[in-house]
mmCIF file of C-alpha atoms in Angstrom:
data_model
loop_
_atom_site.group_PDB
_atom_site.id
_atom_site.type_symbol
_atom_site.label_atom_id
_atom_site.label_comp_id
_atom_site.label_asym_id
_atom_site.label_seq_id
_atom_site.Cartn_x
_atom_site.Cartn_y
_atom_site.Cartn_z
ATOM 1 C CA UNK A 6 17.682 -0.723 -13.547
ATOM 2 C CA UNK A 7 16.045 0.014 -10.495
ATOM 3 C CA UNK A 8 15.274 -3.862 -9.769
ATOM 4 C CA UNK A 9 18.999 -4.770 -10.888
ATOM 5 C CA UNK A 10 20.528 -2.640 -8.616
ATOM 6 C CA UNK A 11 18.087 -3.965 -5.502
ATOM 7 C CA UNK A 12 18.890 -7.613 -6.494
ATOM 8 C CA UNK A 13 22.483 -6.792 -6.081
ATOM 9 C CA UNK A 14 23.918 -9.514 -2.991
ATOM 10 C CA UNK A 15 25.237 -6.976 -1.595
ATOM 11 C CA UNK A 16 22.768 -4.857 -1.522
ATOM 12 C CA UNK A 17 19.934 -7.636 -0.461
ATOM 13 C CA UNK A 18 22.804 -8.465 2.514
ATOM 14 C CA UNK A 19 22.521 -4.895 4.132
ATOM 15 C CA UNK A 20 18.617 -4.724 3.700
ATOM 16 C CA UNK A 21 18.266 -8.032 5.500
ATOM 17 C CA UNK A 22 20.798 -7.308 8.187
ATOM 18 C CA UNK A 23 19.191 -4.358 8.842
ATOM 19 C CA UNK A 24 15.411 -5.008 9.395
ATOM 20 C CA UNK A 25 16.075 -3.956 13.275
ATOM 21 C CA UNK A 26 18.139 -1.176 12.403
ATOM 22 C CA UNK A 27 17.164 2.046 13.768
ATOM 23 C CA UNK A 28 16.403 3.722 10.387
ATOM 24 C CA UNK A 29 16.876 7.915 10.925
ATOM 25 C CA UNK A 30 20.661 6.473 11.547
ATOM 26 C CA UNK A 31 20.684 4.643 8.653
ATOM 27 C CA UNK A 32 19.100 7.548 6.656
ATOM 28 C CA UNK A 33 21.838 9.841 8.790
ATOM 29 C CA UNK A 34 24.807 7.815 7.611
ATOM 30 C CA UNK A 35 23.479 7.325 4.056
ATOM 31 C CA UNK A 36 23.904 4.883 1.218
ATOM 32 C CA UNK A 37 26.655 2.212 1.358
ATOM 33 C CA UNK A 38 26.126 2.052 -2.172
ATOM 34 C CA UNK A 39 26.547 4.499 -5.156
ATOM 35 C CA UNK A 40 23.397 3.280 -7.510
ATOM 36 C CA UNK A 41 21.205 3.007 -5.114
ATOM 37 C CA UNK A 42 19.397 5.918 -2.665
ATOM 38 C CA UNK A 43 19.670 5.659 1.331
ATOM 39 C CA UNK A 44 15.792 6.351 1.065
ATOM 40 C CA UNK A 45 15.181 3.739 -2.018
ATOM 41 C CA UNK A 46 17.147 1.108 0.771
ATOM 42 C CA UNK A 47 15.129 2.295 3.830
ATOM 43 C CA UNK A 48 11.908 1.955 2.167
ATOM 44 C CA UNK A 49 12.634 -1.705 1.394
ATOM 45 C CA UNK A 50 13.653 -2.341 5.106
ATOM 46 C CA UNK A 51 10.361 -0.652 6.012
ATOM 47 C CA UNK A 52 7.987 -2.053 3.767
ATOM 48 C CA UNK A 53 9.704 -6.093 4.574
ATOM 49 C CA UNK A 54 9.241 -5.672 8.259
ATOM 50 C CA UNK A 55 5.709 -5.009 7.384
ATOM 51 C CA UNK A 56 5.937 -7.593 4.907
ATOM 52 C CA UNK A 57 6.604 -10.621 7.930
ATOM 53 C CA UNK A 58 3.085 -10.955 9.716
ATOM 54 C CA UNK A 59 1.088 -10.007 6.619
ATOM 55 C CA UNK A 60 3.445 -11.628 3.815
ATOM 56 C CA UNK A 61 5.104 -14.268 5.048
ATOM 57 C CA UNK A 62 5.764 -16.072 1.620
ATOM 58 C CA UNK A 63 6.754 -13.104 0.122
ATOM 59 C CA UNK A 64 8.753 -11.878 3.109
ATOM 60 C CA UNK A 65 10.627 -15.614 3.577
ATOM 61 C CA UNK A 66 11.494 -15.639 -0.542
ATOM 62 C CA UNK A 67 15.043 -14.765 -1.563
ATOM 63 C CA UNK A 68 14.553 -12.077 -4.452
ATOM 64 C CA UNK A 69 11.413 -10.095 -3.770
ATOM 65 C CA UNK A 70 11.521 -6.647 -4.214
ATOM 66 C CA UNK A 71 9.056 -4.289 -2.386
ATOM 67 C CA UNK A 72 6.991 -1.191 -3.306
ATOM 68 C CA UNK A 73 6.275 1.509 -1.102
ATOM 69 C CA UNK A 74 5.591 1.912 2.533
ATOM 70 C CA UNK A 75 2.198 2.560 1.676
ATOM 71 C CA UNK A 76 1.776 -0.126 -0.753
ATOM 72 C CA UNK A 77 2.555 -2.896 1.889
ATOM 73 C CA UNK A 78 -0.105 -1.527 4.135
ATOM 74 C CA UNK A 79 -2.924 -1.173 1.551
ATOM 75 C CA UNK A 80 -2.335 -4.909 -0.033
ATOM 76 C CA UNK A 81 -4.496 -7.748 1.409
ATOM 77 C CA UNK A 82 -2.916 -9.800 3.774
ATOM 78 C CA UNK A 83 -2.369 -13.529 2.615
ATOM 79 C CA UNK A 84 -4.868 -15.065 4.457
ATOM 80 C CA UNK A 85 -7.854 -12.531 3.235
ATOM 81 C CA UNK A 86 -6.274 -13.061 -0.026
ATOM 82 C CA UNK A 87 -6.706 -16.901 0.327
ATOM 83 C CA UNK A 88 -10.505 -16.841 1.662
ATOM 84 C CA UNK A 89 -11.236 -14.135 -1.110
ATOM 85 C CA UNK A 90 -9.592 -16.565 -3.681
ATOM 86 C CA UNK A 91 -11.488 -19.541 -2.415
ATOM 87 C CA UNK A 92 -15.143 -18.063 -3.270
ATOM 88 C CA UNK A 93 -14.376 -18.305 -7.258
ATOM 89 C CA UNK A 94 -12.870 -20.330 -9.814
ATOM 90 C CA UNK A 95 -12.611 -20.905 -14.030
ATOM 91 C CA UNK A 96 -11.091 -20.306 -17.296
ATOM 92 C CA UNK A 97 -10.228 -16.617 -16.956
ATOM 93 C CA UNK A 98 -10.200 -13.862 -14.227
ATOM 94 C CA UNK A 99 -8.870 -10.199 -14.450
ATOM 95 C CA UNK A 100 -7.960 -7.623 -10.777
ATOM 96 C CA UNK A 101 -9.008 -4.430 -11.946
ATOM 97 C CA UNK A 102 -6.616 -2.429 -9.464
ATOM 98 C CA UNK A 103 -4.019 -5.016 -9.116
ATOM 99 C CA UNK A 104 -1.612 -3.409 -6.778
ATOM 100 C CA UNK A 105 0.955 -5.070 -5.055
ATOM 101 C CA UNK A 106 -0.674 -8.549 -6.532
ATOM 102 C CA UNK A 107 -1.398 -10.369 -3.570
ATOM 103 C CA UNK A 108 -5.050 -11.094 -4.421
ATOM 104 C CA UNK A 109 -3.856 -11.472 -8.002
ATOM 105 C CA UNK A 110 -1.471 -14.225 -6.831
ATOM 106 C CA UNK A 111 -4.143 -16.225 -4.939
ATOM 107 C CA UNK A 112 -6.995 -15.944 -7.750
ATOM 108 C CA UNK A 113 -4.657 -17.147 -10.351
ATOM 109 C CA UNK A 114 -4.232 -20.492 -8.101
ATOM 110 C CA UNK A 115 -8.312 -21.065 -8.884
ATOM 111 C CA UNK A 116 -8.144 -19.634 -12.723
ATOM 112 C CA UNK A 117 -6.162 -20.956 -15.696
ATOM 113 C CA UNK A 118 -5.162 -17.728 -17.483
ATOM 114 C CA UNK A 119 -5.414 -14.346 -14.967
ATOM 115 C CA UNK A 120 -4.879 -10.807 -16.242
ATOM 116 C CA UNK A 121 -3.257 -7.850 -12.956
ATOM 117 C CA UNK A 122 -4.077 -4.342 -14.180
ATOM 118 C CA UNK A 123 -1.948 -2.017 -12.399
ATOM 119 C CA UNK A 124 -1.998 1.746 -13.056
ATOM 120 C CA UNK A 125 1.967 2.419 -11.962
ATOM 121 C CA UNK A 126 4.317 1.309 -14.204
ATOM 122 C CA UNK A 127 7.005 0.478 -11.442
ATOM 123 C CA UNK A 128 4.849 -1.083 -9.220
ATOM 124 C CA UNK A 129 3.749 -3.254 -12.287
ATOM 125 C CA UNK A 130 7.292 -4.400 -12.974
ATOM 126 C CA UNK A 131 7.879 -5.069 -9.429
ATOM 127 C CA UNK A 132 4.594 -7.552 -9.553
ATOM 128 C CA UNK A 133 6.000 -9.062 -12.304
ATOM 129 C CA UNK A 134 9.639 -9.665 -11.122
ATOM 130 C CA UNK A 135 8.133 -11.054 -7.605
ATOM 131 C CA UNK A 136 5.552 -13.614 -9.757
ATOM 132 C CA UNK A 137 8.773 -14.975 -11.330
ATOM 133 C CA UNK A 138 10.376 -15.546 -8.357
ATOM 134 C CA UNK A 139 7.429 -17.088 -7.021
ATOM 135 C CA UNK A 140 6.920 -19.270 -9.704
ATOM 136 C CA UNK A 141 3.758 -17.829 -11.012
ATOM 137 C CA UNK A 142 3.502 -18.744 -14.523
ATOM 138 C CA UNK A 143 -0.729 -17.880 -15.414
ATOM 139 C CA UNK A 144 -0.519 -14.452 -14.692
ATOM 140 C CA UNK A 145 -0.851 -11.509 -17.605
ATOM 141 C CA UNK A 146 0.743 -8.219 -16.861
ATOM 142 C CA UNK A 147 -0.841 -5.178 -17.891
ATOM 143 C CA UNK A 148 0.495 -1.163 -16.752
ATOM 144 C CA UNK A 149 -2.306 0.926 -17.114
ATOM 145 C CA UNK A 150 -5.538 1.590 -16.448
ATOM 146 C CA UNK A 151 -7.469 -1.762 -16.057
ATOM 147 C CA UNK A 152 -10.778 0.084 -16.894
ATOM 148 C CA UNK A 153 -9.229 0.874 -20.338
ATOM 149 C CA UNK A 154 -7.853 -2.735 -20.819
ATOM 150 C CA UNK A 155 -11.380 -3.409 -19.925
ATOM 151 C CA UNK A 156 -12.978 -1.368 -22.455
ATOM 152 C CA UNK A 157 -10.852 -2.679 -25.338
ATOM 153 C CA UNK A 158 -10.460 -6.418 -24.679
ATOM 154 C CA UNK A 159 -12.677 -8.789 -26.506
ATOM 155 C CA UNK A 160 -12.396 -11.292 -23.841
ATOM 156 C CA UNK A 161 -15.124 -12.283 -21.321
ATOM 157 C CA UNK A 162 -13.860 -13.536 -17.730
ATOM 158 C CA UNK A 163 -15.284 -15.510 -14.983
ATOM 159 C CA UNK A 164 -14.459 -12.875 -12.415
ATOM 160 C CA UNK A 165 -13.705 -8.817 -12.621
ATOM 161 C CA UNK A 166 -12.148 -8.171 -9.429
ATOM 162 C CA UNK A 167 -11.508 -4.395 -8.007
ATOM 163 C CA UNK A 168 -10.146 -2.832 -4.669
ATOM 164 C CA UNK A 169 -10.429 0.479 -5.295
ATOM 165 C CA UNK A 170 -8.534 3.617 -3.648
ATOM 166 C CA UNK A 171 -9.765 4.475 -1.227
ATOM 167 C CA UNK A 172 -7.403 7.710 -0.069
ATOM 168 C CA UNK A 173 -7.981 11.004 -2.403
ATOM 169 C CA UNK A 174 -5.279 14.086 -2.559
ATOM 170 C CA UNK A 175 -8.332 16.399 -1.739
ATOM 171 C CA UNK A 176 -10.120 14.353 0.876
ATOM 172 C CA UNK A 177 -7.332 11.881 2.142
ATOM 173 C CA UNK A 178 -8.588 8.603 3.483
ATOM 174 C CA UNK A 179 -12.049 8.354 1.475
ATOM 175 C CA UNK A 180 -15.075 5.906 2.709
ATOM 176 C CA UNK A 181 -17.909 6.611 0.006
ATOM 177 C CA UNK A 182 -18.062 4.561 -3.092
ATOM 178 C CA UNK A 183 -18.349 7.533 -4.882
ATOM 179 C CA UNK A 184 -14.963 8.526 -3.726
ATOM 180 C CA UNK A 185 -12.960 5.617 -4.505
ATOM 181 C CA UNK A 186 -11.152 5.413 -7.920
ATOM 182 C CA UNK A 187 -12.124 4.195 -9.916
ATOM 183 C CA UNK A 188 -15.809 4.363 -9.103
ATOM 184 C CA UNK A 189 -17.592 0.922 -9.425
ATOM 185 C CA UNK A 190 -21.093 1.947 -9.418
ATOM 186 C CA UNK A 191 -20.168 4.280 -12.442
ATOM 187 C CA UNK A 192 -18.701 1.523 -14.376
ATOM 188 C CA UNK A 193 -21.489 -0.724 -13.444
ATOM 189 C CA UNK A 194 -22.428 -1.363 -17.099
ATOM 190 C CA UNK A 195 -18.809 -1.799 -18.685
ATOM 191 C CA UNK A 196 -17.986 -4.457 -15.664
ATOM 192 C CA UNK A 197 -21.158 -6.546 -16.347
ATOM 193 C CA UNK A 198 -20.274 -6.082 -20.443
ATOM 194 C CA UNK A 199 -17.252 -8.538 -19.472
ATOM 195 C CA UNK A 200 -18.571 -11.083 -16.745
ATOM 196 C CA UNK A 201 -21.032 -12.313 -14.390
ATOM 197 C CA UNK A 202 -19.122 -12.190 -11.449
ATOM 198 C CA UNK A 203 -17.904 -8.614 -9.704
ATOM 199 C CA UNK A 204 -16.172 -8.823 -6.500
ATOM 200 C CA UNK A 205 -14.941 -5.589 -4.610
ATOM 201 C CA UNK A 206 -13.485 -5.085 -2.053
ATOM 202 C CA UNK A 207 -14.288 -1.860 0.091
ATOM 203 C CA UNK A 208 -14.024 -0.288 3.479
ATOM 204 C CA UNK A 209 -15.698 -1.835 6.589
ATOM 205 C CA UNK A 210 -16.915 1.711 7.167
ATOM 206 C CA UNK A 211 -19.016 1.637 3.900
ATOM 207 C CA UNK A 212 -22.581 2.846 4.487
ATOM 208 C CA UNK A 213 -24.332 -0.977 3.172
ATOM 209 C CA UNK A 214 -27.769 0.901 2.802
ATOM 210 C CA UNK A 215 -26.701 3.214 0.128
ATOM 211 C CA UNK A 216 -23.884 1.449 -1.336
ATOM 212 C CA UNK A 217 -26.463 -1.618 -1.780
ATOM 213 C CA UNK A 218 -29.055 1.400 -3.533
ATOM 214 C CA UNK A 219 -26.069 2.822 -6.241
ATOM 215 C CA UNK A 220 -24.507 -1.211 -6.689
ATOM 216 C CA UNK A 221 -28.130 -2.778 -7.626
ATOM 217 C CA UNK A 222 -26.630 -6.156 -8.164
ATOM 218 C CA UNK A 223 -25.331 -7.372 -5.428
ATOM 219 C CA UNK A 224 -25.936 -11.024 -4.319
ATOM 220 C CA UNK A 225 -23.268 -11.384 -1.635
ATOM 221 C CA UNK A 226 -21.833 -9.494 0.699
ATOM 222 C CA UNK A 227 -18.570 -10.632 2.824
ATOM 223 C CA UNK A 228 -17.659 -9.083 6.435
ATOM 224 C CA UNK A 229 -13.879 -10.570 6.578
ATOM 225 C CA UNK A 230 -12.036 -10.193 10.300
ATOM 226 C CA UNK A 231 -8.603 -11.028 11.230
ATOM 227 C CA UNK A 232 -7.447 -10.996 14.434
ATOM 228 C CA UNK A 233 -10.743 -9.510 15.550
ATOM 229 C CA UNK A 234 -9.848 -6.477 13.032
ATOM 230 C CA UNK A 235 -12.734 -6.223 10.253
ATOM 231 C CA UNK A 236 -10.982 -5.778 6.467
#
């Protein structure tokens, strides 16, 4: 319902006439419409301004609904989507902690069949909705935990790929492998069950020395910059 109602012309009028709105007025004067929260409308004027440097396809396409705030900043920006994307290809692929689905979207141009796990169920269906509009037909959706869909698939794949959290309720913005969720040196076994190929992405403050002593396996590692701004 919550996708109808944002897909409403109307409604997709006011959010785009209002990306340089101040937005405490907005939120002052409240919701123009009766289905849909003032806060639900300011968080997709929010998260598409943030959406125009980083997003551009998905920020230019007619139809695209947006998660949270937060979301938008913690995706991969297109073009370290793209380079990430361009170090693989094959049959089959699966993103662990698929998110918002950016990297999703560019793996599944280098795979013929790609699986995006994503833990939230509303941020799944959002994934899936925007991959329609986009015309992304390769793509399996799962909500859940990928780990689990790991565990129980009898499929192989040419690439596991992960990004995991790295913010914790206790701790807040985490660095340490050991903090991220889920934990890929403690799933080291189950990834390498199901393929060759791991790719992670992690922070550029990640200690290499003892990451490189708990991972074991590594044959690559990738320092990406944009803009001069290590991701």
């Amino acid at each position: 319902m919550f996708i109808k109602n944002i897909l409403n012309s109307e409604v997709q009028k006011f959010i785009n006439t209002s990306l340089n709105s101040d937005l405490s007025n907005l939120l002052f004067k409240g919701s123009p419409f009766k289905n849909i929260d003032i806060k639900e409308l300011v968080n997709q004027i929010e998260a598409k301004k943030k959406s125009k440097i980083k997003l551009p396809s998905w920020f230019n396409t007619e139809g695209i609904i947006f998660p949270t705030k937060l979301s938008i900043e913690q995706t991969s920006s297109e073009a370290t989507a793209k380079f990430k994307s361009s170090l693989f290809s094959g049959k089959k692929a699966i993103d662990l902690t698929g998110g918002f689905g950016v990297d999703s979207f560019y793996f599944s141009n280098n795979f013929e069949h790609f699986t995006h796990c994503e833990y939230n169920p509303n941020l799944s269906e959002i994934v899936k909705h925007n991959f329609n509009i986009l015309d992304k037909t390769n793509v399996e959706f799962v909500s859940g935990d990928g780990l689990e869909f790991l565990k129980n698939t009898n499929d192989r794949f040419d690439l596991v790929y992960l990004d995991p959290a790295r913010r914790s309720d206790v701790k807040g913005k985490v660095f340490m492998l050991a903090d991220t969720q889920p934990n890929p040196a403690e799933n080291l076994e189950l990834l390498f069950s199901k393929s060759n190929s791991i790719l992670i992405k992690v922070s550029p403050l990640l200690d290499l020395k003892n990451t490189l002593r708990e991972l074991r396996n590594v044959k690559n590692i990738y320092i990406v910059s944009l803009n001069d701004e290590v991701k």
